[in-house]
Every structure is written in C-alpha cells, then in structure tokens.
Amino acid sequence: MEGIVAIWQRDVIKFFRDRARLVGSFAMPFMFLILFGSGMSGAISSMMGGAGSGPLADFDFVQFMFPGIIGMTVFNTAIFSALSVVQDKEFGYMREILVSPISRVSIAIGKVLGGSTVAVFQGLMMLIFVPFIGVAISVMMVLKLIPIMFLVAFTLSSIGLIIASSLKTAQGFQMVIQVLVFPMLFLSGALFPLSGMPAWMNFLVKINPLTYSVDMFKKIILQPEKMEPALRKAMGLDLTVFNHLITFSDEILGVALLGIVFVILATFRFSRAEA
Amino acid sequence: MSNIIEVSGLKKSYKDFEAVKGVDLNVKEGEIFGFLGPNGAGKSTTINMLSTITKPSEGTAKINGYDNVREKNKVRASIGLIFQEPTLDEKLTANENLMLHCKFYSVKKEIREERIQEVLQIVDLTDKRTNIVETFSGGMKRRLEIARGLLHYPKVLFLDEPTVGLDPQTRTHVWEYILKLKKKAGITIFMTTHYMDEAEICDRVAVIDHGELIALGTPEQLKSNVGGDIIEVSTEDNSAAKVLIEKNYQTEVIEIENAHLSFRVAKGSEFLVDFIKQFDIPIKSVNLRKPTLNDVFLQLTGREIRDETVAQKDIRRNKMRRGMH
Ligand SMILES: Nc1ncnc2c1ncn2[C@@H]1O[C@H](COP(=O)(O)OP(=O)(O)OP(=O)(O)O)[C@@H](O)[C@H]1O
Ligand SMILES: [Mg+2]
C-alpha cells in the first residue's frame, strides 16, 4: 500500500516541480480556444443557420468548445503520463523500483493513480480561461467535474500504461499515442458539434469512449437540460445509442467499467513485461 | 556459518552468445565476496541474475534461502543493490530519493529520519540533503546511491563497481563504512570491482573471464598460487629480452602494453643481483614486488585486468592513431 503511495507521490511532486511543463500545458488549449475557437465561431454559427434569430442564435462556439478543451487536456495529460514509465526505463530509475519488494501490481496502480491525479490538476487549471469565455461556472460544477475528470483520466492513464509497457523508447511511445489520440479526439465531439455525419463516422463516434467522456463534461458545464431542444440537437448533445437517450449515469457507469477493464489489462501487461 | 547465497550452474545466453557460462559458488553469511574480471566478463550479468533483474537461462540461485525465480519478492526484500549505471531520480532532491527508497522497502516510519541522517553522514552529503540531484557532481551522485542502498540494512548488499568515479578519500571512507556496517548489522556483501585494493579487502574473491569462473579463494590463497616475487623490467629491446629471459631462467614472461616485461621468480631479491650483473641487453628500469591479484589474473589469462579510465583509453587511442605503438 505504501508502495502505491510512494509511486503516486513521486509523479505528483515531479508534476508541480516542472515549471516549463506547467506553463507549456496552457499553450495548446489556448491556441484552440483563441485561434480555432474565435476564428471558426462565425463560420460554424452561420453554417448552423443561427447567424440571425431563432433558438440557434444562442449558439456560441467558444463556449461549446470549452468542455471539449477540458476533456482534451485531461485525456492528453492522462495518456501521456505513462510516458514517465518509458522515461524511467530509459533513465534507469525503473530498475530502482523494479528491484525493490513492491509488487508489480502496486507499481502499475501507483502509476495510473499518479497520472490520473496530474490530469485532474491539469484539467482544473483550464478553468483559468473561464472569465474570458463567458461561461458561468459554479462551485457545484467544479465539485462535480473533479470526480468525473478523475474517472476519465483513470481510464486513459490505464490505456497509456498498456502501451508504455509494450514499448522501450519514449519516441515510440509518443508516436503510438499521437496516432491513437488524434482520431479519438476528433471523433469525440470535443472540438466541433457532431451532427449530420455519415453513418460510418457516426459508428466510430459511438464506439469512442472519449465521446461519452466529453459528453459528461458538456453535461456539467453547458447544462443542456436548460437549452432549447433545437439548439441542443444542433450542438450534438442528444447522444443516442439504438434509440436510447444516453444519460449522465449511463456514461459514468460505462466509463467506470472501461476504466476497470483497462486498469486490469494495464496491471497485467506491466507485470508480464517487467517480471 | 551458513550459505546465504547458493548458486549452481547459472547461465545466461543472449541469442547464441553465452554471457555467463555456468557459474557455481556459495557465499557465507557475513562474508565480503568479490567478483573480479575485465570488461564484458559477465560480472553485471551475474549480479543481475542474482538480484532477480535478469532471468537466468539455466541453473538456480538462492539468496537468503529463497529461490531467485520462484520467490522473487522475498529475494528482493532481502537484498540491496547498487547498480553500475546511475538509477537516481535527478529531478528530485537527495532527501526525496532516500525517502522514496524507505517507502519502497517499508523502512519503519519512526526510524526513517535517523537512517537518512546516518547514511548521509557516511557519504558526507548531509548539507546537500535538500538539493536537487541534478545539481550534484558525478561522485556526489554515486555517493548518494551508495547511501540509498544501505538505507534499509539489507541482508545481502550487491555492489556493481560501487566506487568507480569516486575520489580516493571518498573510496576509503565508503569502505570504512561498509566494513563497519558489516560488523554491526552482519550484512553480506557481494561486489564486483576493477580495483585491486578493493578486491584485497574481500574475504574471498572469484575471478571471472569470458563468463567462466577461473579461480576462487581468499586473496592470500590466490596470490600464493602465483608464488614467489614478480619482476618487472624494461629494456632497450623488449622482444629480444623476452626470448633471452625465457631461455635463461625457464620462466614465462608476459609483455605488458609494449612497455615492460613481467615474470615470476622464486626469490626475488637474490635473483635481481645476478640478473642485473649478467643480463646482456641494456636495462632501462627494473622493479621487484609481491604478487597482487592483478598477477593472479595475468597468470590465469595472459592478460592484464585493469580499470582503464576514459583518459587512459584516449591516450592509447591517440597513440595508435599516430602509429606510436
Ligand atoms: N542485454 C544484452 N544483450 C546482449 N548482450 C549482452 C546484454 N547484456 C550484456 N551482454 C553481453 O554480455 C557480456 C557480459 O556483460 P556484463 O555487463 O555482464 O559485463 P561486465 O563483466 O559487467 O563488464 P564491465 O566491467 O564492463 O561492467 C558482454 O559481452 C555484453 O556485451
Ligand atoms: Mg558490469
């Protein structure tokens, strides 16, 4: 147990110590929100026919993107956290860990928890953008966001660890993650509304765990239940699978189940690789 | 005393290359056991197998009564390991590195502070405790690793070339402490080294070359096997001198680094008097000494075992480049 805490603690300490990374972590979201968000918002609004009046007039692309940006930050941080496993192998510290009596299971769980914690902090840091975007965020929302971010991060960190356990170099890891994360991100509804897609794309979106993860952030921040149905639909907030409208609890349950499956796989994979 | 390390038929192959070719040895509790051999002999590979880092291809090893393959976690709890390559977290402070180690090894909370102070004092890093390791010199990092390896008072401490890169004072200091710790906590030490004087400290030494044990015994036993005294001469014409000495004195002469000749005689001082008077080739220098472990290795393999520092290698490379053999 103390072993898990030690592994977790190390990653958290190192996260807060790495100033360059802290500052750098704002770069991508900032770029997306300001350049992409502001630049595209006119085009997207008019595409949705909402430039004039009617329910779609309320559509604000930057606000729409904000939960997606939080989601993107949490995914990226969580899945990339497993990079530390590869780096520890490269820089030798992994041998110090592996020759100690901590069980492989504890090491894997400590790593996943460390990555998840860091991702939650990173996600919370995105709330700095709130005043500039004009979304109203209450303390209640933040309290809801934290466990959801953790749940999502836990699942993604586990996926990261599965990949990291199979690879020896940081470069290889980065490449695999890149190839994996970008399509998942684009097909999750994080960056633009998913409506009127071709059937095959719709299928990919529906099997993408990130879709439901992002949707949870949207449900907390955008409060679709207070929106006009037409606007909600245009923003792609009515997710259905086999004509069943997906609820918040469905999503928690689904992501949690996935998280459990992936963490078991990750633990197994890591223990096998580093016997 | 019982055996705390029992190794039999230990082998390690990488593809079709045999790095360790069947090692058998036992180490008694409380012993300092030295593993002596040149670069690539298989020292680290053996230590890695004993410490559960590398899986043996064949053979068995038991540490503290536990099997290295089937009871890994029990073995791991019984040992400490100082690797040849650095394994510190350089982004953390010395204290954080040590504290993490305490947690990995379940050192009791109440004694952590005391232990950390103790080991830091030994390696003389007390005032660097809260500094980030990145800012340490190479020697300071090595000292910190040694401190870390001692932190949990392991039953067996494996040291893979522990003092490479340390200045002579620190080396002496570290050895004093290791010997003290051995007395106090009764730990067994298994170490590899290039330094002859470090091998002399060992209770027993195994000499390894090309993955095979070629000698095993106390330093005195090994040296007495060589016997007599060692004469080293350098002459105007070393190759001619070699032939001449071998013919006149029926002893095997080894040429070292094209610089001098080394050979063994029964009674060194008496031999020298006659030798200098009678030898035909002009002598440039002559030296008489007792055999060292280096001579043991030299006799067994015909090669010299030595710790080539980077600087020495560079000098040799430059010489070769300039064609000055
Ligand atoms: N992972 C590996 N794959 C292939 N060959 C290896 C591997 N590890 C070691 N070897 C080979 O095994 C042999 C023994 O290596 P080892 O590291 O045990 O030597 P050593 O005695 O510790 O040498 P040194 O004094 O340089 O540390 C070497 O020839 C090395 O090239
Ligand atoms: Mg070695």
XYZ file of C-alpha atoms and ligand atoms in Angstrom:
632
model
C 0.000 0.000 0.000
C 2.746 2.420 0.948
C 4.481 1.449 -2.271
C 1.482 2.650 -4.291
C 1.507 5.937 -2.388
C 5.246 6.378 -2.983
C 4.967 5.822 -6.733
C 1.962 8.143 -6.912
C 3.638 10.803 -4.798
C 6.735 10.864 -6.952
C 4.750 11.644 -10.102
C 2.734 14.352 -8.368
C 5.821 16.035 -6.879
C 7.510 15.995 -10.262
C 4.468 17.476 -11.973
C 4.443 20.528 -9.728
C 8.190 20.920 -9.930
C 8.309 21.038 -13.713
C 7.502 24.711 -14.329
C 8.143 24.572 -18.054
C 5.620 21.806 -18.417
C 3.071 23.656 -16.295
C 3.304 26.753 -18.429
C 3.534 24.792 -21.659
C 0.394 22.890 -20.847
C -1.610 26.062 -21.436
C -0.282 26.556 -24.936
C -2.396 24.004 -26.808
C -5.739 24.750 -25.145
C -5.098 28.475 -25.526
C -4.409 28.072 -29.192
C -7.514 26.007 -29.724
C -9.750 28.370 -27.813
C -8.451 31.636 -29.201
C -7.352 30.892 -32.736
C -9.526 27.967 -33.651
C -12.447 28.854 -31.433
C -12.745 32.528 -32.183
C -11.716 32.179 -35.787
C -14.171 29.437 -36.598
C -17.082 30.544 -34.472
C -18.534 32.804 -37.168
C -18.296 30.155 -39.824
C -19.744 27.428 -37.669
C -22.610 29.591 -36.426
C -23.613 30.591 -39.897
C -23.285 27.012 -41.099
C -25.753 26.095 -38.439
C -28.049 28.800 -39.759
C -28.022 30.557 -36.476
C -26.489 33.822 -37.500
C -29.811 35.586 -37.374
C -32.521 34.833 -34.906
C -34.274 31.723 -33.609
C -33.039 29.257 -30.998
C -29.667 28.752 -32.703
C -28.803 32.421 -32.241
C -27.649 31.465 -28.742
C -25.000 29.189 -30.090
C -21.523 30.259 -29.000
C -18.772 28.113 -30.466
C -16.119 29.053 -27.920
C -18.430 28.154 -25.099
C -19.283 24.945 -26.861
C -15.616 24.081 -27.152
C -14.713 24.770 -23.554
C -15.784 21.406 -22.057
C -14.074 19.765 -25.014
C -10.867 21.631 -24.227
C -11.007 20.484 -20.626
C -11.622 16.995 -21.909
C -8.725 17.216 -24.354
C -6.384 18.404 -21.605
C -7.434 15.607 -19.280
C -7.084 12.925 -21.991
C -3.717 14.127 -23.171
C -2.232 14.532 -19.723
C -3.561 11.202 -18.553
C -2.483 9.121 -21.511
C 0.882 10.900 -21.758
C 1.518 10.357 -18.064
C 2.557 6.829 -18.924
C 5.484 8.380 -20.761
C 7.141 8.569 -17.349
C 7.219 4.766 -17.294
C 9.172 4.700 -20.542
C 11.445 7.519 -19.366
C 12.103 5.747 -16.092
C 13.212 2.750 -18.104
C 15.471 4.918 -20.243
C 16.991 6.880 -17.352
C 17.389 3.854 -15.105
C 15.120 4.774 -12.215
C 12.777 1.944 -13.142
C 15.470 -0.502 -12.010
C 15.475 1.037 -8.552
C 11.718 0.481 -8.452
C 11.765 -2.977 -10.003
C 14.417 -4.432 -7.722
C 12.543 -3.273 -4.631
C 9.983 -5.533 -2.989
C 6.945 -3.510 -4.138
C 4.669 -5.740 -6.163
C 4.294 -5.109 -9.873
C 0.574 -4.591 -9.331
C 1.255 -1.786 -6.854
C 3.697 -0.133 -9.238
C 1.167 -0.212 -12.072
C -1.660 1.108 -9.897
C 0.565 3.796 -8.395
C 1.500 4.932 -11.894
C -2.121 5.024 -13.091
C -3.229 6.941 -9.994
C -0.318 9.360 -10.347
C -1.199 10.040 -13.974
C -4.878 10.487 -13.127
C -4.156 12.933 -10.322
C -1.879 15.014 -12.505
C -4.516 15.048 -15.248
C -7.166 16.293 -12.822
C -4.906 19.159 -11.735
C -4.144 19.964 -15.330
C -7.850 19.918 -16.199
C -8.672 22.193 -13.274
C -6.027 24.623 -14.429
C -8.044 25.126 -17.619
C -10.669 26.863 -15.513
C -8.377 29.890 -15.657
C -9.937 30.547 -19.074
C -13.439 30.792 -17.640
C -13.574 34.593 -17.203
C -12.544 35.161 -20.827
C -15.091 32.810 -22.296
C -18.190 33.912 -20.541
C -19.393 30.542 -19.323
C -20.793 30.584 -15.834
C -19.089 28.001 -13.651
C -20.363 27.409 -10.137
C -18.561 25.761 -7.243
C -21.063 22.958 -7.553
C -19.977 22.320 -11.138
C -16.327 22.188 -10.137
C -17.115 19.703 -7.393
C -18.909 17.556 -9.961
C -16.122 17.983 -12.522
C -13.345 16.696 -10.270
C -14.553 13.106 -9.814
C -15.580 12.889 -13.461
C -12.183 14.135 -14.602
C -10.578 11.593 -12.327
C -12.700 8.782 -13.711
C -11.899 9.696 -17.306
C -8.206 10.229 -16.501
C -8.015 6.889 -14.738
C -9.284 5.097 -17.848
C -6.929 6.985 -20.150
C -3.890 6.537 -17.882
C -4.549 2.819 -17.924
C -4.608 2.817 -21.726
C -1.338 4.758 -21.640
C 0.261 2.222 -19.325
C -0.793 -0.661 -21.543
C 1.040 0.984 -24.425
C 4.036 2.046 -22.328
C 4.506 -1.496 -21.030
C 4.901 -2.727 -24.574
C 7.437 -0.141 -25.698
C 11.035 0.611 -24.857
C 11.611 4.108 -26.193
C 9.970 7.439 -25.467
C 9.874 8.209 -29.172
C 7.966 5.054 -29.981
C 5.524 5.773 -27.211
C 4.902 9.320 -28.388
C 4.244 8.160 -31.899
C 1.765 5.486 -30.928
C -0.094 7.878 -28.625
C -0.239 10.554 -31.291
C -1.714 8.174 -33.812
C -4.236 6.974 -31.258
C -5.267 10.210 -29.561
C -5.896 12.494 -32.524
C -8.581 10.433 -34.248
C -10.186 9.680 -30.904
C -10.230 13.366 -30.084
C -11.632 14.465 -33.432
C -14.329 11.814 -33.331
C -15.426 12.663 -29.800
C -17.307 15.899 -30.313
C -14.748 17.758 -28.221
C -13.835 20.257 -30.904
C -16.933 20.624 -33.095
C -20.566 19.566 -32.896
C -21.233 16.075 -34.118
C -24.361 16.334 -36.165
C -25.290 15.193 -39.651
C -22.354 12.780 -40.008
C -22.213 9.872 -42.431
C -23.207 6.544 -40.907
C -19.692 5.043 -40.727
C -18.411 8.098 -38.889
C -21.372 8.044 -36.603
C -20.479 4.456 -35.785
C -16.885 5.386 -34.902
C -18.118 8.220 -32.742
C -20.461 5.939 -30.864
C -17.824 3.337 -30.063
C -15.338 6.002 -28.976
C -15.097 6.160 -25.176
C -13.982 9.785 -25.419
C -17.395 10.714 -26.877
C -19.096 9.826 -23.627
C -16.282 11.337 -21.569
C -16.570 14.678 -23.345
C -20.328 14.486 -23.132
C -20.118 14.270 -19.344
C -18.069 17.464 -19.242
C -20.581 19.125 -21.561
C -23.499 17.994 -19.450
C -21.890 19.532 -16.371
C -20.733 22.787 -17.921
C -23.258 23.575 -20.675
C -26.350 22.343 -18.845
C -28.205 21.082 -21.924
C -31.365 20.460 -19.927
C -31.879 24.245 -19.818
C -31.458 24.643 -23.582
C -33.986 24.834 -26.384
C -34.285 21.311 -27.881
C -33.288 22.593 -31.322
C -30.072 24.147 -30.019
C -29.304 21.037 -28.012
C -29.687 18.941 -31.116
C -27.550 21.255 -33.228
C -24.778 21.049 -30.648
C -24.957 17.281 -30.747
C -25.828 16.963 -27.096
C -28.534 14.345 -27.506
C -26.414 11.224 -27.728
C -28.418 8.147 -28.533
C -27.421 4.538 -28.963
C -30.055 2.255 -30.510
C -32.617 4.993 -29.929
C -31.796 5.071 -26.238
C -31.009 8.560 -24.992
C -27.723 8.287 -23.070
C -27.966 9.672 -19.541
C -25.230 11.007 -17.288
C -25.393 7.879 -15.108
C -25.073 5.639 -18.177
C -21.892 7.464 -19.040
C -20.402 7.249 -15.548
C -21.146 3.558 -15.473
C -19.736 2.941 -18.944
C -16.508 4.859 -18.430
C -16.021 3.322 -14.975
C -16.450 -0.172 -16.390
C -13.957 0.580 -19.143
C -11.588 2.007 -16.552
C -11.730 -1.181 -14.531
C -11.144 -3.341 -17.586
C -8.219 -1.208 -18.773
C -6.542 -0.939 -15.379
C -6.679 -4.710 -15.035
C -5.210 -5.107 -18.501
C -2.536 -2.495 -17.739
C -1.554 -4.152 -14.471
C -1.390 -7.488 -16.184
C 0.606 -6.147 -19.105
C 3.054 -4.291 -16.869
C 3.577 -7.272 -14.575
C 4.211 -9.508 -17.556
C 6.620 -7.085 -19.195
C 8.590 -6.367 -16.029
C 8.531 -9.752 -14.278
C 28.196 -20.203 9.149
C 25.508 -20.983 6.633
C 25.446 -20.075 2.990
C 23.383 -17.004 2.285
C 23.973 -17.173 -1.466
C 23.911 -20.513 -3.255
C 24.469 -20.560 -6.983
C 24.638 -23.595 -9.190
C 25.058 -23.900 -12.917
C 23.948 -20.329 -13.527
C 23.915 -19.466 -17.223
C 22.785 -16.567 -19.319
C 22.632 -16.528 -23.080
C 21.729 -13.625 -25.309
C 20.627 -15.242 -28.555
C 23.570 -17.516 -29.318
C 26.069 -15.567 -27.220
C 26.788 -17.021 -23.771
C 27.476 -14.105 -21.424
C 27.689 -16.332 -18.328
C 28.619 -19.955 -18.843
C 27.592 -21.901 -15.770
C 28.708 -20.312 -12.513
C 28.789 -22.285 -9.252
C 29.513 -20.581 -5.971
C 28.410 -20.190 -2.376
C 28.736 -17.143 -0.200
C 28.640 -17.407 3.570
C 26.648 -15.111 5.766
C 28.651 -12.040 6.731
C 31.255 -12.567 4.045
C 32.584 -9.945 1.671
C 32.705 -11.686 -1.663
C 34.447 -10.094 -4.603
C 33.872 -10.672 -8.277
C 36.902 -9.710 -10.274
C 37.091 -9.641 -14.033
C 37.742 -7.476 -17.081
C 35.134 -5.551 -19.089
C 32.474 -7.804 -20.526
C 33.422 -10.783 -18.332
C 29.844 -11.234 -17.174
C 30.010 -9.604 -13.744
C 26.964 -7.380 -14.113
C 25.017 -10.134 -15.826
C 25.675 -12.414 -12.853
C 24.686 -9.760 -10.326
C 21.537 -9.013 -12.290
C 20.572 -12.671 -12.242
C 21.246 -12.968 -8.508
C 19.187 -9.869 -7.808
C 16.157 -11.021 -9.886
C 16.610 -8.312 -12.520
C 17.551 -10.770 -15.254
C 16.101 -14.210 -15.681
C 18.760 -16.928 -15.863
C 18.723 -19.119 -18.981
C 19.717 -22.106 -16.890
C 20.697 -23.011 -13.357
C 19.482 -21.879 -9.972
C 20.355 -19.270 -7.397
C 19.155 -18.910 -3.835
C 19.513 -15.817 -1.701
C 18.717 -15.972 1.991
C 17.089 -19.349 1.299
C 14.734 -18.003 -1.372
C 14.750 -19.025 -4.997
C 15.583 -16.165 -7.375
C 12.986 -17.105 -9.923
C 10.109 -18.549 -7.896
C 10.351 -16.314 -4.814
C 11.399 -13.042 -6.351
C 9.649 -10.773 -3.881
C 11.242 -12.463 -0.888
C 14.644 -12.216 -2.517
C 14.034 -8.552 -3.302
C 13.125 -7.814 0.292
C 16.393 -9.425 1.426
C 18.778 -7.522 -0.799
C 20.086 -4.089 -1.601
C 21.574 -3.301 -4.974
C 23.832 -0.577 -6.198
C 23.797 -0.715 -9.958
C 26.684 0.008 -12.228
C 24.607 2.611 -14.076
C 23.026 5.548 -12.281
C 19.459 4.990 -11.082
C 18.677 8.162 -9.158
C 15.754 10.412 -9.926
C 17.670 13.537 -10.802
C 14.632 15.812 -10.708
C 14.126 15.061 -7.031
C 16.162 16.117 -4.022
C 18.546 13.784 -2.211
C 16.081 13.592 0.634
C 13.201 12.698 -1.672
C 15.230 9.956 -3.307
C 16.065 8.482 0.086
C 12.534 8.865 1.421
C 11.071 7.049 -1.588
C 13.547 4.236 -1.056
C 12.434 3.926 2.587
C 8.862 3.598 1.381
C 9.696 1.067 -1.326
C 11.417 -1.081 1.302
C 8.920 -0.461 4.117
C 11.515 1.031 6.448
C 9.529 1.864 9.584
C 8.314 5.473 9.804
C 9.897 6.099 13.213
C 13.409 5.223 12.113
C 13.413 6.847 8.661
C 14.737 10.187 9.786
C 17.516 8.606 11.820
C 18.527 6.277 8.977
C 18.590 9.040 6.402
C 20.795 11.161 8.624
C 23.055 8.192 9.272
C 23.634 7.286 5.638
C 24.004 10.891 4.515
C 26.673 11.415 7.117
C 28.603 8.399 5.920
C 28.818 9.663 2.384
C 29.283 13.213 3.569
C 26.227 14.672 1.896
C 24.390 15.922 4.971
C 24.457 19.530 3.830
C 23.181 18.600 0.360
C 20.108 16.867 1.666
C 17.544 19.228 0.181
C 19.357 19.898 -3.088
C 18.084 18.611 -6.406
C 20.212 15.661 -7.525
C 20.622 17.164 -10.991
C 22.970 19.730 -9.460
C 25.281 17.066 -7.979
C 28.668 16.099 -9.408
C 29.151 12.547 -10.686
C 30.925 11.483 -7.499
C 28.250 13.002 -5.301
C 25.575 11.113 -7.199
C 27.475 7.880 -6.715
C 27.797 8.542 -3.006
C 24.094 9.207 -2.764
C 23.341 5.908 -4.487
C 25.554 4.081 -2.036
C 23.786 5.802 0.832
C 20.473 4.776 -0.631
C 21.500 1.140 -0.995
C 22.418 0.988 2.694
C 19.234 2.639 3.889
C 17.209 -0.500 4.549
C 20.022 -2.593 6.086
C 19.720 -5.388 3.519
C 20.817 -8.919 4.396
C 22.861 -9.048 1.215
C 24.203 -5.940 -0.445
C 25.133 -6.231 -4.108
C 27.550 -3.614 -5.315
C 28.318 -3.414 -9.012
C 31.531 -1.414 -9.226
C 30.481 0.767 -6.341
C 33.383 3.151 -6.152
C 34.063 3.888 -9.809
C 34.348 7.634 -10.199
C 34.929 8.390 -6.531
C 37.966 10.257 -5.300
C 40.393 8.221 -3.154
C 39.270 9.801 0.132
C 35.636 9.013 -0.502
C 36.506 5.493 -1.601
C 38.323 4.876 1.653
C 35.513 6.467 3.572
C 32.855 4.390 1.871
C 34.823 1.222 2.515
C 35.325 2.051 6.165
C 31.607 2.430 6.474
C 30.777 -0.735 4.568
C 33.134 -2.662 6.853
C 31.573 -1.053 9.909
C 28.116 -1.907 8.676
C 29.187 -5.459 8.044
C 30.309 -5.744 11.665
C 27.286 -4.025 13.097
C 24.441 -5.402 11.010
C 26.143 -8.585 9.831
C 25.328 -7.888 6.195
C 26.840 -9.950 3.433
C 28.465 -8.078 0.596
C 28.726 -9.294 -2.962
C 30.594 -6.895 -5.153
C 32.295 -6.547 -8.467
C 35.306 -4.398 -8.956
C 38.219 -3.478 -11.133
C 40.238 -2.089 -8.258
C 42.815 -4.487 -6.906
C 42.964 -2.887 -3.491
C 39.221 -3.294 -3.153
C 39.457 -6.942 -4.057
C 42.106 -7.314 -1.347
C 39.539 -6.286 1.279
C 37.328 -9.218 0.289
C 37.200 -12.371 2.358
C 37.047 -14.353 -0.854
C 37.440 -13.484 -4.493
C 36.138 -15.152 -7.617
C 37.930 -14.375 -10.839
C 35.689 -14.406 -13.887
C 36.675 -14.192 -17.522
C 34.526 -14.721 -20.621
C 31.608 -15.793 -18.455
C 33.525 -18.514 -16.611
C 34.910 -18.693 -13.079
C 38.607 -19.353 -13.444
C 39.668 -19.057 -9.810
C 38.068 -18.822 -6.388
C 39.625 -18.363 -2.974
C 40.899 -15.905 -0.408
C 43.162 -13.204 -1.824
C 46.093 -14.850 0.024
C 45.361 -18.272 -1.465
C 45.097 -16.858 -4.942
C 48.303 -14.911 -4.607
C 50.220 -17.783 -3.082
C 49.216 -19.855 -6.091
C 51.151 -17.373 -8.145
C 54.006 -17.688 -5.637
C 57.414 -16.063 -5.426
C 58.039 -12.491 -6.473
C 57.221 -10.505 -9.551
C 59.987 -8.818 -11.502
C 59.202 -6.090 -13.968
C 61.877 -4.891 -16.350
C 62.021 -2.583 -19.250
C 64.942 -2.829 -21.669
C 66.267 -1.361 -24.889
C 64.849 -4.317 -26.804
C 61.935 -5.950 -25.019
C 61.250 -8.712 -27.551
C 64.830 -9.910 -27.547
C 64.907 -9.673 -23.760
C 61.766 -11.788 -23.527
C 63.331 -14.579 -25.521
C 66.530 -14.381 -23.539
C 64.883 -14.444 -20.114
C 62.650 -17.353 -21.053
C 65.675 -19.288 -22.256
C 67.947 -18.483 -19.294
C 65.515 -18.736 -16.407
C 62.780 -21.097 -17.623
C 60.012 -18.733 -16.601
C 57.046 -17.411 -18.524
C 57.433 -13.782 -19.486
C 54.483 -11.576 -20.243
C 54.819 -8.376 -22.177
C 52.591 -5.624 -20.887
C 51.396 -2.788 -23.090
C 54.641 -2.980 -25.098
C 56.222 -1.099 -22.217
C 57.723 -3.659 -19.897
C 58.135 -7.354 -19.244
C 56.791 -9.128 -16.218
C 57.812 -12.518 -14.874
C 57.855 -14.558 -11.734
C 60.848 -15.921 -9.800
C 61.150 -17.802 -6.533
C 63.428 -15.483 -4.562
C 63.243 -12.002 -5.988
C 65.977 -10.063 -4.206
C 68.665 -12.708 -4.702
C 67.642 -13.160 -8.299
C 67.914 -9.479 -9.076
C 71.524 -9.127 -8.007
C 72.700 -11.741 -10.513
C 70.223 -10.739 -13.174
C 71.375 -7.130 -13.415
C 75.029 -8.163 -13.447
C 74.626 -10.803 -16.145
C 71.910 -9.557 -18.480
C 73.248 -8.597 -21.923
C 70.546 -6.259 -23.169
C 70.754 -2.790 -21.589
C 68.177 -2.432 -18.820
C 66.187 0.798 -18.568
C 64.312 0.085 -15.363
C 63.668 -2.773 -13.006
C 61.165 -3.360 -10.249
C 60.596 -6.096 -7.686
C 57.274 -6.658 -5.929
C 54.985 -9.170 -4.281
C 52.242 -10.707 -6.440
C 48.911 -8.890 -6.499
C 45.530 -10.082 -7.623
C 46.358 -8.499 -10.935
C 49.152 -11.044 -11.313
C 46.723 -13.800 -10.469
C 44.587 -12.688 -13.346
C 47.586 -12.171 -15.569
C 48.795 -15.679 -14.916
C 45.391 -17.236 -15.488
C 44.570 -15.435 -18.704
C 47.770 -13.913 -20.035
C 46.032 -10.572 -19.992
C 46.067 -7.765 -17.505
C 42.942 -6.764 -15.663
C 42.803 -3.124 -15.010
C 40.486 -0.278 -14.641
C 41.037 1.659 -17.766
C 39.801 5.117 -17.202
C 38.475 7.050 -20.139
C 41.616 9.131 -20.095
C 43.866 6.074 -20.401
C 41.793 4.723 -23.255
C 42.009 8.065 -25.007
C 45.747 8.204 -24.644
C 46.056 4.754 -26.137
C 43.725 5.571 -28.976
C 45.672 8.702 -29.781
C 48.918 6.792 -29.694
C 47.533 4.237 -32.116
C 46.242 6.931 -34.375
C 49.695 8.431 -34.534
C 51.163 4.998 -35.153
C 53.184 5.002 -31.943
C 52.577 1.512 -30.678
N 21.094 -7.302 -22.895
C 22.154 -7.834 -23.504
N 22.064 -8.294 -24.761
C 23.123 -8.848 -25.386
N 24.331 -8.998 -24.829
C 24.505 -8.568 -23.571
C 23.431 -7.956 -22.837
N 23.891 -7.639 -21.613
C 25.187 -7.998 -21.589
N 25.567 -8.569 -22.754
C 26.890 -9.105 -23.073
O 27.278 -9.968 -22.041
C 28.652 -9.828 -21.753
C 28.847 -9.590 -20.291
O 28.349 -8.317 -19.948
P 28.412 -7.741 -18.482
O 27.705 -6.445 -18.482
O 27.948 -8.771 -17.539
O 29.962 -7.498 -18.283
P 30.737 -6.950 -17.025
O 31.618 -8.030 -16.533
O 29.807 -6.348 -16.066
O 31.644 -5.822 -17.690
P 32.011 -4.348 -17.193
O 33.231 -4.465 -16.365
O 32.306 -3.620 -18.458
O 30.841 -3.803 -16.464
C 29.151 -8.700 -22.643
O 29.838 -9.265 -23.731
C 27.914 -7.998 -23.096
O 28.088 -7.497 -24.403
Mg 29.407 -4.513 -15.383
